[in-house]
Amino acid sequence: MYDQVIAHIKDHVVTGADTQLLLAVDHDFGGLTLSSKWNQRPIAAASCTSEHLVSLLGQCKGDGHKGYLATELLRHYGLFNATDDLLDTYKRSGSTPRVVTMGQALAAKAGIHWSTTSHISDDVDLYGTGWRQSLQHGAGRAGDRGAEREHGQQDGTAEVRGRRAAECAGGAGGG
């Protein structure tokens, strides 16, 4: 769905002389480490995401979902021969922990290690299209800068620091 929405918006951006599309993620994850014995085959064997499997598992009712998970669902994620302990972990945990646990199991099979599964405070990429491309093809108005202002590394914390400093200076006790 995301790809279809973005394609629709990009079609509009291409035809709009004063239109620009900017895409950014709100955070990054980090700490990916590939061992010397990393193996891409388990990842290649996966035919869907853990999120999709968890949504399918959530549709299962009754006591048979543990067997359904073991025999039907996990094979689509490249996880064969799951132990009873692992199946019990999937059964007990909520949807987000299930997704993380399945991801960790697949990563372990592939020799992929993560130093964190949390958000990190790293730079995130900003992708844009539109206004700048119009300028490159001569369709922009003189003086338009559009995406040219949005390239390179931008310190997103400077504005926040400035706002906090202003709040502290104007707040009770002067900060």
PDB file of C-alpha atoms in Angstrom:
ATOM      1  CA  MET A   1       0.000   0.000   0.000  1.00  0.00           C
ATOM      2  CA  TYR A   2       2.830   2.396   0.892  1.00  0.00           C
ATOM      3  CA  ASP A   3       4.450   1.978  -2.531  1.00  0.00           C
ATOM      4  CA  GLN A   4       1.141   2.654  -4.289  1.00  0.00           C
ATOM      5  CA  VAL A   5       0.496   5.810  -2.243  1.00  0.00           C
ATOM      6  CA  ILE A   6       4.006   7.135  -2.896  1.00  0.00           C
ATOM      7  CA  ALA A   7       3.701   6.378  -6.637  1.00  0.00           C
ATOM      8  CA  HIS A   8       0.423   8.324  -6.749  1.00  0.00           C
ATOM      9  CA  ILE A   9       1.955  11.280  -4.908  1.00  0.00           C
ATOM     10  CA  LYS A  10       5.066  11.234  -7.123  1.00  0.00           C
ATOM     11  CA  ASP A  11       2.841  11.431 -10.203  1.00  0.00           C
ATOM     12  CA  HIS A  12       1.300  14.603  -8.767  1.00  0.00           C
ATOM     13  CA  VAL A  13       4.703  16.023  -7.804  1.00  0.00           C
ATOM     14  CA  VAL A  14       6.054  15.565 -11.328  1.00  0.00           C
ATOM     15  CA  THR A  15       3.198  17.604 -12.797  1.00  0.00           C
ATOM     16  CA  GLY A  16       3.187  20.326 -10.117  1.00  0.00           C
ATOM     17  CA  ALA A  17       5.783  23.049 -10.722  1.00  0.00           C
ATOM     18  CA  ASP A  18       5.680  24.233  -7.091  1.00  0.00           C
ATOM     19  CA  THR A  19       5.292  20.809  -5.502  1.00  0.00           C
ATOM     20  CA  GLN A  20       7.885  18.865  -3.588  1.00  0.00           C
ATOM     21  CA  LEU A  21       7.807  15.461  -1.890  1.00  0.00           C
ATOM     22  CA  LEU A  22      10.039  14.854   1.135  1.00  0.00           C
ATOM     23  CA  LEU A  23      10.229  11.458   2.843  1.00  0.00           C
ATOM     24  CA  ALA A  24      12.001  10.759   6.114  1.00  0.00           C
ATOM     25  CA  VAL A  25      11.977   8.052   8.735  1.00  0.00           C
ATOM     26  CA  ASP A  26      11.444   9.067  12.327  1.00  0.00           C
ATOM     27  CA  HIS A  27      14.360   7.046  13.698  1.00  0.00           C
ATOM     28  CA  ASP A  28      16.966   4.445  12.835  1.00  0.00           C
ATOM     29  CA  PHE A  29      17.948   1.111  14.320  1.00  0.00           C
ATOM     30  CA  GLY A  30      21.538   0.086  14.691  1.00  0.00           C
ATOM     31  CA  GLY A  31      24.149  -2.343  15.690  1.00  0.00           C
ATOM     32  CA  LEU A  32      23.972  -4.774  12.777  1.00  0.00           C
ATOM     33  CA  THR A  33      26.895  -7.190  12.797  1.00  0.00           C
ATOM     34  CA  LEU A  34      27.476  -9.972  10.292  1.00  0.00           C
ATOM     35  CA  SER A  35      29.529 -12.854  11.625  1.00  0.00           C
ATOM     36  CA  SER A  36      32.255 -14.436   9.518  1.00  0.00           C
ATOM     37  CA  LYS A  37      29.916 -17.411   9.073  1.00  0.00           C
ATOM     38  CA  TRP A  38      26.826 -15.447   8.127  1.00  0.00           C
ATOM     39  CA  ASN A  39      24.460 -17.365   5.876  1.00  0.00           C
ATOM     40  CA  GLN A  40      21.918 -15.679   3.634  1.00  0.00           C
ATOM     41  CA  ARG A  41      19.984 -18.890   2.894  1.00  0.00           C
ATOM     42  CA  PRO A  42      17.636 -18.642   5.916  1.00  0.00           C
ATOM     43  CA  ILE A  43      16.695 -15.107   4.918  1.00  0.00           C
ATOM     44  CA  ALA A  44      16.219 -16.110   1.273  1.00  0.00           C
ATOM     45  CA  ALA A  45      13.919 -18.943   2.422  1.00  0.00           C
ATOM     46  CA  ALA A  46      11.541 -16.478   4.095  1.00  0.00           C
ATOM     47  CA  SER A  47       8.531 -15.710   1.922  1.00  0.00           C
ATOM     48  CA  CYS A  48       6.915 -13.140   4.236  1.00  0.00           C
ATOM     49  CA  THR A  49       7.704 -10.929   7.210  1.00  0.00           C
ATOM     50  CA  SER A  50       7.317 -11.761  10.876  1.00  0.00           C
ATOM     51  CA  GLU A  51       4.714  -8.985  11.097  1.00  0.00           C
ATOM     52  CA  HIS A  52       2.590 -10.805   8.507  1.00  0.00           C
ATOM     53  CA  LEU A  53       2.937 -14.107  10.382  1.00  0.00           C
ATOM     54  CA  VAL A  54       1.908 -12.508  13.663  1.00  0.00           C
ATOM     55  CA  SER A  55      -1.179 -11.008  12.000  1.00  0.00           C
ATOM     56  CA  LEU A  56      -2.102 -14.457  10.621  1.00  0.00           C
ATOM     57  CA  LEU A  57      -1.517 -16.063  14.007  1.00  0.00           C
ATOM     58  CA  GLY A  58      -3.766 -13.442  15.592  1.00  0.00           C
ATOM     59  CA  GLN A  59      -6.589 -14.660  13.367  1.00  0.00           C
ATOM     60  CA  CYS A  60      -6.298 -18.203  14.774  1.00  0.00           C
ATOM     61  CA  LYS A  61      -8.735 -19.113  17.518  1.00  0.00           C
ATOM     62  CA  GLY A  62      -8.711 -22.091  19.850  1.00  0.00           C
ATOM     63  CA  ASP A  63      -6.027 -24.431  21.118  1.00  0.00           C
ATOM     64  CA  GLY A  64      -4.696 -25.537  17.723  1.00  0.00           C
ATOM     65  CA  HIS A  65      -2.773 -22.376  16.927  1.00  0.00           C
ATOM     66  CA  LYS A  66       0.499 -23.720  18.380  1.00  0.00           C
ATOM     67  CA  GLY A  67       0.468 -26.582  15.861  1.00  0.00           C
ATOM     68  CA  TYR A  68      -0.603 -24.235  13.066  1.00  0.00           C
ATOM     69  CA  LEU A  69       2.272 -21.922  13.941  1.00  0.00           C
ATOM     70  CA  ALA A  70       4.769 -24.818  13.958  1.00  0.00           C
ATOM     71  CA  THR A  71       3.635 -26.591  10.796  1.00  0.00           C
ATOM     72  CA  GLU A  72       2.288 -23.817   8.608  1.00  0.00           C
ATOM     73  CA  LEU A  73       3.339 -20.307   9.538  1.00  0.00           C
ATOM     74  CA  LEU A  74       6.975 -20.545  10.618  1.00  0.00           C
ATOM     75  CA  ARG A  75       8.045 -22.325   7.431  1.00  0.00           C
ATOM     76  CA  HIS A  76       7.121 -19.161   5.496  1.00  0.00           C
ATOM     77  CA  TYR A  77       9.607 -17.273   7.627  1.00  0.00           C
ATOM     78  CA  GLY A  78      12.398 -19.813   7.169  1.00  0.00           C
ATOM     79  CA  LEU A  79      12.032 -21.163  10.713  1.00  0.00           C
ATOM     80  CA  PHE A  80      11.709 -24.922  10.569  1.00  0.00           C
ATOM     81  CA  ASN A  81      11.786 -27.391  13.484  1.00  0.00           C
ATOM     82  CA  ALA A  82      10.894 -24.854  16.182  1.00  0.00           C
ATOM     83  CA  THR A  83      11.280 -26.263  19.681  1.00  0.00           C
ATOM     84  CA  ASP A  84       8.336 -26.462  22.081  1.00  0.00           C
ATOM     85  CA  ASP A  85      10.031 -23.821  24.239  1.00  0.00           C
ATOM     86  CA  LEU A  86      10.220 -21.422  21.295  1.00  0.00           C
ATOM     87  CA  LEU A  87       6.599 -22.111  20.348  1.00  0.00           C
ATOM     88  CA  ASP A  88       5.553 -21.453  23.952  1.00  0.00           C
ATOM     89  CA  THR A  89       7.468 -18.160  23.845  1.00  0.00           C
ATOM     90  CA  TYR A  90       5.580 -17.144  20.708  1.00  0.00           C
ATOM     91  CA  LYS A  91       2.284 -18.226  22.283  1.00  0.00           C
ATOM     92  CA  ARG A  92       2.848 -16.246  25.515  1.00  0.00           C
ATOM     93  CA  SER A  93       4.183 -13.018  24.079  1.00  0.00           C
ATOM     94  CA  GLY A  94       2.176 -10.174  22.586  1.00  0.00           C
ATOM     95  CA  SER A  95       2.370  -9.282  18.922  1.00  0.00           C
ATOM     96  CA  THR A  96       5.364  -6.909  19.116  1.00  0.00           C
ATOM     97  CA  PRO A  97       7.509  -9.263  21.249  1.00  0.00           C
ATOM     98  CA  ARG A  98       6.517 -12.101  18.898  1.00  0.00           C
ATOM     99  CA  VAL A  99       7.769 -10.139  15.905  1.00  0.00           C
ATOM    100  CA  VAL A 100      11.044  -9.363  17.697  1.00  0.00           C
ATOM    101  CA  THR A 101      11.503 -12.967  18.865  1.00  0.00           C
ATOM    102  CA  MET A 102      10.879 -14.347  15.371  1.00  0.00           C
ATOM    103  CA  GLY A 103      13.270 -11.813  13.903  1.00  0.00           C
ATOM    104  CA  GLN A 104      15.945 -12.739  16.430  1.00  0.00           C
ATOM    105  CA  ALA A 105      15.485 -16.452  15.681  1.00  0.00           C
ATOM    106  CA  LEU A 106      15.883 -15.887  11.944  1.00  0.00           C
ATOM    107  CA  ALA A 107      18.853 -13.568  12.501  1.00  0.00           C
ATOM    108  CA  ALA A 108      20.551 -16.180  14.702  1.00  0.00           C
ATOM    109  CA  LYS A 109      20.127 -18.832  11.977  1.00  0.00           C
ATOM    110  CA  ALA A 110      21.664 -16.440   9.459  1.00  0.00           C
ATOM    111  CA  GLY A 111      24.574 -15.389  11.694  1.00  0.00           C
ATOM    112  CA  ILE A 112      23.304 -11.821  12.053  1.00  0.00           C
ATOM    113  CA  HIS A 113      23.731 -10.092  15.397  1.00  0.00           C
ATOM    114  CA  TRP A 114      22.307  -6.820  16.706  1.00  0.00           C
ATOM    115  CA  SER A 115      23.819  -4.784  19.515  1.00  0.00           C
ATOM    116  CA  THR A 116      20.434  -3.108  19.997  1.00  0.00           C
ATOM    117  CA  THR A 117      16.847  -3.600  18.938  1.00  0.00           C
ATOM    118  CA  SER A 118      15.977  -0.104  20.098  1.00  0.00           C
ATOM    119  CA  HIS A 119      15.943   3.250  18.377  1.00  0.00           C
ATOM    120  CA  ILE A 120      19.267   5.005  18.034  1.00  0.00           C
ATOM    121  CA  SER A 121      20.038   8.682  17.726  1.00  0.00           C
ATOM    122  CA  ASP A 122      21.716   8.488  14.361  1.00  0.00           C
ATOM    123  CA  ASP A 123      21.178  10.655  11.316  1.00  0.00           C
ATOM    124  CA  VAL A 124      18.216   9.549   9.237  1.00  0.00           C
ATOM    125  CA  ASP A 125      17.984   9.870   5.490  1.00  0.00           C
ATOM    126  CA  LEU A 126      15.755  12.441   3.865  1.00  0.00           C
ATOM    127  CA  TYR A 127      14.571  11.676   0.354  1.00  0.00           C
ATOM    128  CA  GLY A 128      12.990  14.264  -1.890  1.00  0.00           C
ATOM    129  CA  THR A 129      11.785  14.811  -5.386  1.00  0.00           C
ATOM    130  CA  GLY A 130       9.989  17.544  -7.231  1.00  0.00           C
ATOM    131  CA  TRP A 131      10.781  21.217  -7.097  1.00  0.00           C
ATOM    132  CA  ARG A 132      14.526  20.838  -7.695  1.00  0.00           C
ATOM    133  CA  GLN A 133      13.967  18.560 -10.671  1.00  0.00           C
ATOM    134  CA  SER A 134      11.669  21.207 -12.194  1.00  0.00           C
ATOM    135  CA  LEU A 135      14.473  23.746 -11.873  1.00  0.00           C
ATOM    136  CA  GLN A 136      16.932  21.403 -13.564  1.00  0.00           C
ATOM    137  CA  HIS A 137      14.617  21.108 -16.558  1.00  0.00           C
ATOM    138  CA  GLY A 138      13.944  24.826 -16.828  1.00  0.00           C
ATOM    139  CA  ALA A 139      10.350  24.671 -15.593  1.00  0.00           C
ATOM    140  CA  GLY A 140      10.937  26.455 -12.276  1.00  0.00           C
ATOM    141  CA  ARG A 141      10.515  30.154 -11.646  1.00  0.00           C
ATOM    142  CA  ALA A 142      13.540  32.380 -11.142  1.00  0.00           C
ATOM    143  CA  GLY A 143      14.479  32.499  -7.480  1.00  0.00           C
ATOM    144  CA  ASP A 144      12.814  29.189  -6.550  1.00  0.00           C
ATOM    145  CA  ARG A 145      15.130  27.123  -4.403  1.00  0.00           C
ATOM    146  CA  GLY A 146      12.866  24.196  -3.481  1.00  0.00           C
ATOM    147  CA  ALA A 147      14.740  21.010  -2.694  1.00  0.00           C
ATOM    148  CA  GLU A 148      18.081  22.779  -3.076  1.00  0.00           C
ATOM    149  CA  ARG A 149      17.557  24.027   0.494  1.00  0.00           C
ATOM    150  CA  GLU A 150      16.973  20.490   1.737  1.00  0.00           C
ATOM    151  CA  HIS A 151      20.142  18.697   0.664  1.00  0.00           C
ATOM    152  CA  GLY A 152      23.151  17.639   2.711  1.00  0.00           C
ATOM    153  CA  GLN A 153      23.294  17.051   6.438  1.00  0.00           C
ATOM    154  CA  GLN A 154      20.830  19.088   8.460  1.00  0.00           C
ATOM    155  CA  ASP A 155      21.189  19.334  12.237  1.00  0.00           C
ATOM    156  CA  GLY A 156      17.688  18.632  13.452  1.00  0.00           C
ATOM    157  CA  THR A 157      18.687  19.230  17.061  1.00  0.00           C
ATOM    158  CA  ALA A 158      19.754  22.868  16.609  1.00  0.00           C
ATOM    159  CA  GLU A 159      16.176  24.084  16.290  1.00  0.00           C
ATOM    160  CA  VAL A 160      15.098  22.067  19.328  1.00  0.00           C
ATOM    161  CA  ARG A 161      18.041  23.332  21.399  1.00  0.00           C
ATOM    162  CA  GLY A 162      17.243  26.923  20.391  1.00  0.00           C
ATOM    163  CA  ARG A 163      13.571  26.504  21.281  1.00  0.00           C
ATOM    164  CA  ARG A 164      14.410  24.981  24.668  1.00  0.00           C
ATOM    165  CA  ALA A 165      16.884  27.751  25.419  1.00  0.00           C
ATOM    166  CA  ALA A 166      14.229  30.348  24.583  1.00  0.00           C
ATOM    167  CA  GLU A 167      11.678  28.559  26.788  1.00  0.00           C
ATOM    168  CA  CYS A 168      14.148  28.395  29.671  1.00  0.00           C
ATOM    169  CA  ALA A 169      15.060  32.062  29.330  1.00  0.00           C
ATOM    170  CA  GLY A 170      11.416  33.102  29.340  1.00  0.00           C
ATOM    171  CA  GLY A 171      10.249  30.581  31.941  1.00  0.00           C
ATOM    172  CA  ALA A 172      10.036  30.852  35.704  1.00  0.00           C
ATOM    173  CA  GLY A 173      13.409  31.212  37.364  1.00  0.00           C
ATOM    174  CA  GLY A 174      15.142  32.060  34.084  1.00  0.00           C
ATOM    175  CA  GLY A 175      16.148  28.493  33.264  1.00  0.00           C
TER     176      GLY A 175
END
